[in-house]
Coordinates of C-alpha atoms in Angstrom, one line a residue:
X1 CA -4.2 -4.7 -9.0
X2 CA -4.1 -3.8 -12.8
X3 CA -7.8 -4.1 -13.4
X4 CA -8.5 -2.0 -10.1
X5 CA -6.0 0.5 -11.9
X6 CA -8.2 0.2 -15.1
X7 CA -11.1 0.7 -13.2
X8 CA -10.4 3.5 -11.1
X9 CA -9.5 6.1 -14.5
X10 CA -13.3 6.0 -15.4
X11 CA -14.5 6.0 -11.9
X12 CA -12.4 8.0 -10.1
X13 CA -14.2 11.2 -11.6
X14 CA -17.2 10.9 -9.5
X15 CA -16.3 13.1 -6.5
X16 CA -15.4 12.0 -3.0
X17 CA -14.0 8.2 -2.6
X18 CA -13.7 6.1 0.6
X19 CA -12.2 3.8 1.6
X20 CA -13.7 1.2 4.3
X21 CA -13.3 -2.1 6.5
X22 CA -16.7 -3.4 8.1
X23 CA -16.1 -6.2 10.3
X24 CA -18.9 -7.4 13.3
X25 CA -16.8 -5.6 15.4
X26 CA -15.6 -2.5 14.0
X27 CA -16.2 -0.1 11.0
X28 CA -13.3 1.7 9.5
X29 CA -13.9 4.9 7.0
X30 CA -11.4 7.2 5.0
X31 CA -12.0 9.7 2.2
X32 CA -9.2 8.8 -0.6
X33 CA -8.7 12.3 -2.5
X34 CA -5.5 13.3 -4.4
X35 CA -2.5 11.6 -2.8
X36 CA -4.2 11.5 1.0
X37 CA -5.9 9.0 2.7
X38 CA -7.8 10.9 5.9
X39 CA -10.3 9.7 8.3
X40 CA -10.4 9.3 12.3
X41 CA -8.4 6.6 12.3
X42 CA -5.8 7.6 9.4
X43 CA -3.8 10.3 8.1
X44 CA -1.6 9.5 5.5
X45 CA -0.3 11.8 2.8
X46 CA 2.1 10.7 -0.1
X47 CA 4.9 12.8 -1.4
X48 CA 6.3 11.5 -4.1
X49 CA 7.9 8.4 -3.4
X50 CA 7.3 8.7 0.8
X51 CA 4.2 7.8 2.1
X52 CA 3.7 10.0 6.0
X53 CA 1.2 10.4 8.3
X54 CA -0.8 8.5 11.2
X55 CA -2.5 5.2 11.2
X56 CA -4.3 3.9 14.4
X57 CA -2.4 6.4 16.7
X58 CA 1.5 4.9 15.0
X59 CA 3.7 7.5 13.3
X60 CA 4.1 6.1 9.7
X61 CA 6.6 6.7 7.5
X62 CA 7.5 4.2 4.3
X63 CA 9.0 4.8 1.4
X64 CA 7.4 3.6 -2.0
X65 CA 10.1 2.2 -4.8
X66 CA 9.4 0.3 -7.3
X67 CA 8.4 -3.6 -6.4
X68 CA 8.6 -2.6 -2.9
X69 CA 7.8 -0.4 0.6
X70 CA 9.7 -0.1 3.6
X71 CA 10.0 1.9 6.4
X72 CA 8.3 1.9 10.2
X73 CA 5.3 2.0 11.4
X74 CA 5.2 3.2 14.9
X75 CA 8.4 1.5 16.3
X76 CA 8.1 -2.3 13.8
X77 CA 10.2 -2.6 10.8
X78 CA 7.7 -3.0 8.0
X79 CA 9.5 -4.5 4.3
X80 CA 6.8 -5.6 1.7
X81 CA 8.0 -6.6 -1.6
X82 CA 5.8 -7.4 -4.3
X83 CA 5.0 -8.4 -8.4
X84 CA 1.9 -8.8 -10.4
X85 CA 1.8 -11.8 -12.3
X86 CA -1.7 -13.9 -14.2
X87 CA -3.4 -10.6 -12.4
X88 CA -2.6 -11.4 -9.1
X89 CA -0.5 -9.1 -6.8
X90 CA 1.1 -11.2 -4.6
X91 CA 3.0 -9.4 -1.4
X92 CA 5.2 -10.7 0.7
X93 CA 7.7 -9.3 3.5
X94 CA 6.9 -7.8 7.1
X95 CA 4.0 -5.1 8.5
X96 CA 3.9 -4.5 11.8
X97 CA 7.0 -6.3 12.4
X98 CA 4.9 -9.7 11.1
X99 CA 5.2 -11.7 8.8
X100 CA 3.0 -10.6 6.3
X101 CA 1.8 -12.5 2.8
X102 CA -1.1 -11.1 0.7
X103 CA -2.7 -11.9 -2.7
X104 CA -4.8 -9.3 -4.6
X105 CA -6.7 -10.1 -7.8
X106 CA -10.1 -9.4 -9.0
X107 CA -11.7 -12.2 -7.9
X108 CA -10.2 -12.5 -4.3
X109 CA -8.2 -10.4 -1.3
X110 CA -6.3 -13.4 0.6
X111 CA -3.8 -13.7 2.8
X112 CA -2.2 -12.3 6.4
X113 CA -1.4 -9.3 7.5
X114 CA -0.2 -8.4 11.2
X115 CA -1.9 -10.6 13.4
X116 CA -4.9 -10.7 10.8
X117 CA -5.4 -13.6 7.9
X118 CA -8.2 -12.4 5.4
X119 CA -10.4 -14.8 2.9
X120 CA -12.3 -12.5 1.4
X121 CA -14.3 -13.0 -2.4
X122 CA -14.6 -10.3 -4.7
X123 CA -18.6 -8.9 -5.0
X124 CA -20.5 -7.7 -8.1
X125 CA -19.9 -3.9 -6.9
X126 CA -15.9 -4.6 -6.6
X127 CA -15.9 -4.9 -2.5
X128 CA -14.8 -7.4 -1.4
X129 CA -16.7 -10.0 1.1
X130 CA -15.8 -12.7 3.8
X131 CA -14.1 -13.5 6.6
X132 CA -11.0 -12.4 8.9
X133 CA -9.3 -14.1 11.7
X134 CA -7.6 -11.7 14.4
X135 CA -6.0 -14.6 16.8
X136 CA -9.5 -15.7 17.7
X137 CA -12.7 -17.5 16.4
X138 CA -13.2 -15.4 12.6
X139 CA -15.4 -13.1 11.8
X140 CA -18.0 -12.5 9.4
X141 CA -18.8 -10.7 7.7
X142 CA -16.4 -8.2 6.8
X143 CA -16.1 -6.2 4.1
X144 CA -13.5 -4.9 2.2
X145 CA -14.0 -1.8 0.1
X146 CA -11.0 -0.1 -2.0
X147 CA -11.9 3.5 -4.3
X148 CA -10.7 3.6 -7.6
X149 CA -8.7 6.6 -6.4
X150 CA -6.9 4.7 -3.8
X151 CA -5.8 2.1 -7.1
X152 CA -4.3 5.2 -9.4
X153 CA -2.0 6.0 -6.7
X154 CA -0.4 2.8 -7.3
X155 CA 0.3 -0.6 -6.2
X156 CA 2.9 0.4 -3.1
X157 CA 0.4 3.3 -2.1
X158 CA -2.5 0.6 -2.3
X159 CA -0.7 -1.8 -0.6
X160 CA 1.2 0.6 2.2
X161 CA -3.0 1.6 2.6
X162 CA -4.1 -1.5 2.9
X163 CA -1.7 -3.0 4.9
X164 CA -2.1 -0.5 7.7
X165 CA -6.0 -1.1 7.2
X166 CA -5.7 -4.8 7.5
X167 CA -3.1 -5.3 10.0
X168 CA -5.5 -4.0 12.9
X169 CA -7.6 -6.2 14.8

């Protein structure tokens, strides 16, 4: 998560960022501007320390502190704490009232959120590419792409964002 942070200063200049999930099945689009995420399937707005809005047609509402987020999302309990450590953001806790454990580095996105587990390898361009498994046979591909202006809002805000992303079949 550090070296996306590093990233996104220099890139996060260049105008309007999204951020997207491409699986056989679905494609998933939000513009990342300021401290919103906003797109037909999310709303999110962070102020401060609170991070509001809609995902997926659930009321969110999780608070961002330190090495960890919590809060609800629709009517599940969601706890994620988390630590970066040899470049890797490990995340463990609930989302979606799951189980949830997820690994972040630049070289891979692993791990399981909601009903969802996630291999997924890091690409030239900084997506990320793979597979998913939703409680059936996986998928592939799907791709994984976060903005460099998703990354300056922080590791809970990237993590909060992606876990809602992820956590859908």
């Amino acid at each position: 998560m550090a070296a996306l942070l590093v990233f996104g200063t220099a890139a996060a200049q260049s105008g309007d960022q999204y951020l997207f999930l491409r699986t056989p099945n679905a494609a998933i689009t939000a513009r990342v501007t300021g401290d919103s995420v906003s797109g037909p399937d999310l709303q999110l707005s962070r102020d401060g320390k609170t991070l509001r809005g809609r995902a997926f047609g659930q009321t969110v509402f999780l608070g961002l502190n330190g090495k960890e987020l919590g809060g609800t999302v629709g009517r599940e309990l969601t706890r994620l704490s988390f630590e970066d450590k040899d470049g890797v953001t490990h995340a463990r806790g609930s989302f979606y009232g799951r189980l949830t454990e997820l690994n972040i580095s630049d070289e891979e996105l692993t791990g399981t959120v909601g009903p969802c587990s996630y291999e997924l390898r890091a690409t030239r361009d900084g997506s990320y590419v793979g597979s998913r498994s939703c409680g059936g046979p996986p998928e592939r591909p799907v791709m994984l792409s976060i903005p460099p202006a998703l990354a300056q809002q922080g590791t809970a805000m990237t993590l909060a964002t992606l876990g809602l992303l992820l956590g859908v079949p």
